[in-house]
Amino acid sequence: MHPPEDDAWLYEHSRVLGDRIRTARRARRISQEQLHLRAGISRNVLQKIESGRHNPTYFTLLRIARVLDVPLRDLVG
C-alpha cells in the first residue's frame, strides 16, 4: 500500500494535466463544448479533467490530444 503523501503527488499531477489541457484548448480557441463533442466525451467529464478532479483513461487522453492536435506527451509531461 502507498503512503498518503503519494496521493498528494497524484492529485498535483492531475491538476497539472488539467491545466495543460485547458491551456492547449484555449490556445487553439476551442471551447469546452467543441472539445467534448469532438472528443466524444461528456462535458462534465471534461470539466472534471480540466479541474484535476477526474482520472481520465488513456483513450480519453488520446482523444483529447487528437482534437487539440498536440502530442500526448505534451499533455502528460
C-alpha positions as MATLAB code, in Angstrom:
seq = 'MHPPEDDAWLYEHSRVLGDRIRTARRARRISQEQLHLRAGISRNVLQKIESGRHNPTYFTLLRIARVLDVPLRDLVG';
ca = [
       0.000    0.000    0.000;
       1.230    3.508   -0.845;
       1.667    6.119    1.869;
      -0.839    9.023    1.921;
       1.743   11.505    0.629;
       1.671    9.610   -2.672;
      -1.948   10.726   -3.033;
      -0.878   14.372   -2.827;
       1.593   13.732   -5.652;
      -1.125   12.108   -7.758;
      -3.593   14.926   -7.145;
      -0.998   17.550   -8.023;
      -0.211   15.792  -11.302;
      -3.924   15.509  -12.100;
      -4.235   19.261  -11.603;
      -1.208   19.912  -13.839;
      -2.674   17.657  -16.538;
      -5.945   19.580  -16.389;
      -4.098   22.889  -16.625;
      -2.188   21.705  -19.692;
      -5.360   20.558  -21.427;
      -7.135   23.841  -20.650;
      -4.144   25.885  -21.817;
      -3.876   23.942  -25.095;
      -7.630   24.229  -25.657;
      -7.670   27.956  -25.088;
      -4.570   28.494  -27.241;
      -6.455   26.850  -30.101;
      -9.580   28.858  -29.316;
     -11.638   25.729  -28.794;
     -14.491   25.884  -26.293;
     -15.183   23.118  -23.803;
     -18.349   22.459  -25.776;
     -16.404   21.954  -29.009;
     -13.742   19.805  -27.371;
     -16.109   17.477  -25.552;
     -18.225   16.968  -28.675;
     -15.259   16.379  -30.979;
     -13.501   14.099  -28.474;
     -16.652   12.082  -27.785;
     -16.644   12.636  -24.024;
     -19.182   14.294  -21.782;
     -18.807   17.947  -20.902;
     -18.992   17.048  -17.228;
     -16.024   14.681  -17.596;
     -14.033   17.317  -19.496;
     -14.743   19.898  -16.788;
     -13.570   17.460  -14.114;
     -10.413   16.607  -16.083;
      -9.544   20.275  -16.536;
     -10.066   20.912  -12.818;
      -7.927   17.901  -11.838;
     -10.851   16.038  -10.254;
     -11.065   13.136  -12.709;
      -8.688   10.365  -13.655;
      -9.109   10.068  -17.446;
      -8.475    6.830  -19.287;
      -5.652    6.537  -21.766;
      -8.160    6.512  -24.631;
      -9.802    9.694  -23.353;
      -6.427   11.426  -23.219;
      -5.662   10.248  -26.754;
      -8.989   11.619  -27.983;
      -8.330   14.991  -26.344;
      -4.780   15.146  -27.717;
      -6.034   14.312  -31.215;
      -8.665   17.069  -31.163;
      -6.166   19.573  -29.783;
      -3.565   18.394  -32.311;
      -0.869   18.003  -29.668;
       1.309   15.008  -28.821;
       0.023   13.170  -25.778;
       3.417   13.637  -24.126;
       2.850   17.409  -24.159;
      -0.248   16.956  -22.029;
       1.055   14.391  -19.580;
       4.560   15.854  -19.352;
];
